Amino acid sequence: MSGVAMPRPSEETLERRAAIVAALRAIVPNEGVIADDLEMRAYESDGLTAYRQLPLVVVLPETVDQVSRILAYCHANDVKVVPRGAGTSLSGGALPLADGVLLSMMKFNRVLDIDYDNRTATVQPGVTNLAVTQAVQHRGFYYAPDPSSQIACSIGGNVAENSGGVHCLKYGLTTNNVLGIEMVLMTGEVVRFGGQHLDSGGYDMLALAVGSEGLLGVVTEVTVRILKAPETARALLIGFHSSEEAGACVAEVIGAGIIPAGMEMMDRPAILAAEDFVQAGYPRDAEALLIVELDGPAIEVDHLISDIEGRARNNGAFHIRISTSEEERAKFWAGRKAAFPAVGRISPDYYCMDGTIPRKSLPLVLRRMRELSEHYGLRVANVFHAGDGNLHPLILYDANKDGELQRAEDFGSDILRLCVEVGGCLTGEHGVGVEKRDLMPSMFDEDDLKQQQRVKCAFDDKHLLNPGKVFPVLHRCAELGRMHVHAGALPFPDIPRF
Ligand SMILES: Cc1cc2nc3c(=O)[nH]c(=O)nc-3n(C[C@H](O)[C@H](O)[C@H](O)COP(=O)(O)OP(=O)(O)OC[C@H]3O[C@@H](n4cnc5c(N)ncnc54)[C@H](O)[C@@H]3O)c2cc1C
């Protein structure tokens, strides 16, 4: 942790570090290798700032060949590697290791190809999420997954975390929008999964790689789907006296077969923080606010808006506004998109959680969260991707007060256990990283975790790529043995010929 006097590294460590730095400089010349402690400070943490660690060295390659040679060297010399994009991860996925190389991919920042006929864009992994849309919007296209961090986060990071955003309810997560990747394995071997088409033969290795949190390989190229921008998009702001009413409205809309482009919910503390920050026009007296966006042909959007308006009133909505211009629609979203920094203004620190629950459990989970908030003596503001049940409770605390960080972490762990208890899961889009690593056994038993590690071993036989993330216990690959899917030999199926 920063601010704590670190013991002086041993002579042996210093010699090993010097050898690694020299080897990396032979691969990536000049300012592409950073070994100065002061200069490495910028890399000591990611979006999960409660955790900090200086890496052994930072390397910023510019070509696939350099990435391949770096990984091959590290593999041959048993050096750990942590891949990094823009460093906005909220689960500590890009947290450096004291004895590991931090491999920054931010020099891979070029859009390589745009194929409007195929509706694809091929980009390097350091390109920001928003830059993909910016590269194609003059032709009326866009890239659908839109994390709130889209101005900064990289496509490589999005692939590693399988990131989502407000429009993922209708258009899917990163995994539904990536068609192909190039990835360098720990041995230095360059592989390609998927391509420019919707399906490839063989096992779906692309699906395995998306969401693998930098544990299977380093992504060096990504081909994504681009979509034609909808003819119209309009949003509704809907205020309720209780989150139960808002939850019931969400369930009714989805149950009726309507899939809005986005369906977000905020509770009162989040509404007030956002309204004070950006004056989006949110009803300050609402206990729960829904922001619902519909897109498509104007006639369809108009019809769905009046349908949802009716359903909202039936469920007790007391405040409904419908955007009448693009500016107003953007304003409705501005509060939600700025919810995290808005909460940062009302508390010295906040801890952003990310869990998923079945939509019908929302009222129960909110009630239990209020009880936990009282138990821990910490406030919580809630923003949700309500349509897909992905919660983002923001726990407010002050790291300068003794024990508050620990209480915030314990509170967060209880929330995530609660998500699993009601049939949900530990993460919706931020990944496991270091943050949720020790909670993995609440969701997976020992056999499941070992099976997952066997997959990891097929890619990284020495556990050198991003170790310490995701798995609470690491087993040597040789001890894990081969994956057993079925105990006995399977009879060869008799395939009839016609
Ligand atoms: C204010 C704020 C709002 C956010 N909102 C959202 C949101 O709405 N939705 C959402 O899903 N997330 C959100 N996030 C989380 C974060 O932005 C995403 O997880 C994002 O995808 C991380 O991208 P990055 O480039 O910053 O990756 P990093 O933080 O640098 O790395 C994240 C993980 O990806 C791995 N990685 C990075 N690049 C590569 C690569 N080229 N090859 C292999 N592995 C790699 C790293 O090892 C690490 O495990 C938010 C974060 C912040 C700070």
PDB file of N, CA, C and O in Angstrom, residues 188-213:
ATOM      1  N   GLY A 188       4.236 -16.650 -26.108  1.00  0.00           N
ATOM      2  CA  GLY A 188       4.609 -15.765 -27.209  1.00  0.00           C
ATOM      3  C   GLY A 188       3.878 -16.123 -28.503  1.00  0.00           C
ATOM      4  O   GLY A 188       3.946 -15.393 -29.494  1.00  0.00           O
ATOM      5  N   GLU A 189       3.152 -17.239 -28.484  1.00  0.00           N
ATOM      6  CA  GLU A 189       2.421 -17.672 -29.690  1.00  0.00           C
ATOM      7  C   GLU A 189       1.250 -16.723 -29.955  1.00  0.00           C
ATOM      8  O   GLU A 189       0.541 -16.316 -29.018  1.00  0.00           O
ATOM      9  N   VAL A 190       1.077 -16.370 -31.247  1.00  0.00           N
ATOM     10  CA  VAL A 190      -0.017 -15.460 -31.615  1.00  0.00           C
ATOM     11  C   VAL A 190      -1.178 -16.287 -32.168  1.00  0.00           C
ATOM     12  O   VAL A 190      -0.982 -17.080 -33.093  1.00  0.00           O
ATOM     13  N   VAL A 191      -2.378 -16.114 -31.582  1.00  0.00           N
ATOM     14  CA  VAL A 191      -3.535 -16.890 -32.049  1.00  0.00           C
ATOM     15  C   VAL A 191      -4.670 -15.953 -32.441  1.00  0.00           C
ATOM     16  O   VAL A 191      -4.706 -14.797 -32.004  1.00  0.00           O
ATOM     17  N   ARG A 192      -5.580 -16.464 -33.274  1.00  0.00           N
ATOM     18  CA  ARG A 192      -6.763 -15.683 -33.662  1.00  0.00           C
ATOM     19  C   ARG A 192      -8.002 -16.496 -33.362  1.00  0.00           C
ATOM     20  O   ARG A 192      -8.062 -17.677 -33.708  1.00  0.00           O
ATOM     21  N   PHE A 193      -8.970 -15.887 -32.707  1.00  0.00           N
ATOM     22  CA  PHE A 193     -10.252 -16.539 -32.440  1.00  0.00           C
ATOM     23  C   PHE A 193     -11.334 -15.732 -33.137  1.00  0.00           C
ATOM     24  O   PHE A 193     -11.351 -14.510 -33.049  1.00  0.00           O
ATOM     25  N   GLY A 194     -12.296 -16.435 -33.790  1.00  0.00           N
ATOM     26  CA  GLY A 194     -13.371 -15.741 -34.496  1.00  0.00           C
ATOM     27  C   GLY A 194     -12.832 -15.073 -35.737  1.00  0.00           C
ATOM     28  O   GLY A 194     -11.774 -15.432 -36.250  1.00  0.00           O
ATOM     29  N   GLY A 195     -13.563 -14.073 -36.234  1.00  0.00           N
ATOM     30  CA  GLY A 195     -13.131 -13.373 -37.447  1.00  0.00           C
ATOM     31  C   GLY A 195     -14.051 -12.211 -37.704  1.00  0.00           C
ATOM     32  O   GLY A 195     -14.369 -11.469 -36.789  1.00  0.00           O
ATOM     33  N   GLN A 196     -14.545 -12.107 -38.961  1.00  0.00           N
ATOM     34  CA  GLN A 196     -15.459 -11.013 -39.290  1.00  0.00           C
ATOM     35  C   GLN A 196     -16.885 -11.516 -39.421  1.00  0.00           C
ATOM     36  O   GLN A 196     -17.781 -10.788 -39.822  1.00  0.00           O
ATOM     37  N   HIS A 197     -17.071 -12.788 -39.092  1.00  0.00           N
ATOM     38  CA  HIS A 197     -18.381 -13.404 -39.289  1.00  0.00           C
ATOM     39  C   HIS A 197     -18.994 -13.751 -37.942  1.00  0.00           C
ATOM     40  O   HIS A 197     -18.340 -13.706 -36.906  1.00  0.00           O
ATOM     41  N   LEU A 198     -20.260 -14.174 -37.961  1.00  0.00           N
ATOM     42  CA  LEU A 198     -20.956 -14.428 -36.704  1.00  0.00           C
ATOM     43  C   LEU A 198     -20.543 -15.724 -36.024  1.00  0.00           C
ATOM     44  O   LEU A 198     -20.625 -15.845 -34.816  1.00  0.00           O
ATOM     45  N   ASP A 199     -20.117 -16.711 -36.775  1.00  0.00           N
ATOM     46  CA  ASP A 199     -19.782 -17.993 -36.158  1.00  0.00           C
ATOM     47  C   ASP A 199     -18.546 -18.573 -36.830  1.00  0.00           C
ATOM     48  O   ASP A 199     -18.308 -18.328 -38.008  1.00  0.00           O
ATOM     49  N   SER A 200     -17.754 -19.325 -36.052  1.00  0.00           N
ATOM     50  CA  SER A 200     -16.596 -20.008 -36.630  1.00  0.00           C
ATOM     51  C   SER A 200     -16.757 -21.488 -36.325  1.00  0.00           C
ATOM     52  O   SER A 200     -17.480 -21.862 -35.414  1.00  0.00           O
ATOM     53  N   GLY A 201     -16.037 -22.313 -37.048  1.00  0.00           N
ATOM     54  CA  GLY A 201     -16.093 -23.739 -36.739  1.00  0.00           C
ATOM     55  C   GLY A 201     -15.370 -24.029 -35.431  1.00  0.00           C
ATOM     56  O   GLY A 201     -14.657 -23.187 -34.904  1.00  0.00           O
ATOM     57  N   GLY A 202     -15.570 -25.215 -34.895  1.00  0.00           N
ATOM     58  CA  GLY A 202     -14.838 -25.626 -33.695  1.00  0.00           C
ATOM     59  C   GLY A 202     -15.410 -25.032 -32.426  1.00  0.00           C
ATOM     60  O   GLY A 202     -16.478 -24.424 -32.422  1.00  0.00           O
ATOM     61  N   TYR A 203     -14.683 -25.228 -31.344  1.00  0.00           N
ATOM     62  CA  TYR A 203     -15.137 -24.702 -30.058  1.00  0.00           C
ATOM     63  C   TYR A 203     -15.136 -23.175 -30.087  1.00  0.00           C
ATOM     64  O   TYR A 203     -14.350 -22.563 -30.807  1.00  0.00           O
ATOM     65  N   ASP A 204     -15.989 -22.590 -29.275  1.00  0.00           N
ATOM     66  CA  ASP A 204     -16.108 -21.127 -29.264  1.00  0.00           C
ATOM     67  C   ASP A 204     -15.036 -20.528 -28.340  1.00  0.00           C
ATOM     68  O   ASP A 204     -15.306 -20.139 -27.211  1.00  0.00           O
ATOM     69  N   MET A 205     -13.809 -20.492 -28.861  1.00  0.00           N
ATOM     70  CA  MET A 205     -12.693 -19.986 -28.057  1.00  0.00           C
ATOM     71  C   MET A 205     -12.826 -18.484 -27.798  1.00  0.00           C
ATOM     72  O   MET A 205     -12.337 -17.961 -26.807  1.00  0.00           O
ATOM     73  N   LEU A 206     -13.512 -17.815 -28.746  1.00  0.00           N
ATOM     74  CA  LEU A 206     -13.704 -16.371 -28.582  1.00  0.00           C
ATOM     75  C   LEU A 206     -14.514 -16.093 -27.313  1.00  0.00           C
ATOM     76  O   LEU A 206     -14.167 -15.217 -26.515  1.00  0.00           O
ATOM     77  N   ALA A 207     -15.578 -16.878 -27.120  1.00  0.00           N
ATOM     78  CA  ALA A 207     -16.429 -16.692 -25.937  1.00  0.00           C
ATOM     79  C   ALA A 207     -15.628 -16.935 -24.665  1.00  0.00           C
ATOM     80  O   ALA A 207     -15.850 -16.289 -23.629  1.00  0.00           O
ATOM     81  N   LEU A 208     -14.671 -17.882 -24.755  1.00  0.00           N
ATOM     82  CA  LEU A 208     -13.843 -18.188 -23.584  1.00  0.00           C
ATOM     83  C   LEU A 208     -12.902 -17.017 -23.265  1.00  0.00           C
ATOM     84  O   LEU A 208     -12.684 -16.661 -22.112  1.00  0.00           O
ATOM     85  N   ALA A 209     -12.387 -16.412 -24.331  1.00  0.00           N
ATOM     86  CA  ALA A 209     -11.417 -15.324 -24.136  1.00  0.00           C
ATOM     87  C   ALA A 209     -12.094 -14.046 -23.631  1.00  0.00           C
ATOM     88  O   ALA A 209     -11.526 -13.305 -22.821  1.00  0.00           O
ATOM     89  N   VAL A 210     -13.334 -13.792 -24.095  1.00  0.00           N
ATOM     90  CA  VAL A 210     -14.017 -12.567 -23.654  1.00  0.00           C
ATOM     91  C   VAL A 210     -14.447 -12.756 -22.194  1.00  0.00           C
ATOM     92  O   VAL A 210     -15.118 -13.724 -21.857  1.00  0.00           O
ATOM     93  N   GLY A 211     -14.014 -11.836 -21.343  1.00  0.00           N
ATOM     94  CA  GLY A 211     -14.332 -11.959 -19.919  1.00  0.00           C
ATOM     95  C   GLY A 211     -13.285 -12.738 -19.144  1.00  0.00           C
ATOM     96  O   GLY A 211     -13.488 -13.068 -17.982  1.00  0.00           O
ATOM     97  N   SER A 212     -12.136 -13.041 -19.783  1.00  0.00           N
ATOM     98  CA  SER A 212     -11.141 -13.866 -19.080  1.00  0.00           C
ATOM     99  C   SER A 212     -10.190 -13.023 -18.221  1.00  0.00           C
ATOM    100  O   SER A 212      -9.230 -13.546 -17.655  1.00  0.00           O
ATOM    101  N   GLU A 213     -10.444 -11.733 -18.107  1.00  0.00           N
ATOM    102  CA  GLU A 213      -9.765 -10.849 -17.144  1.00  0.00           C
ATOM    103  C   GLU A 213      -8.245 -10.874 -17.242  1.00  0.00           C
ATOM    104  O   GLU A 213      -7.544 -10.835 -16.234  1.00  0.00           O
TER     105      GLU A 213
END
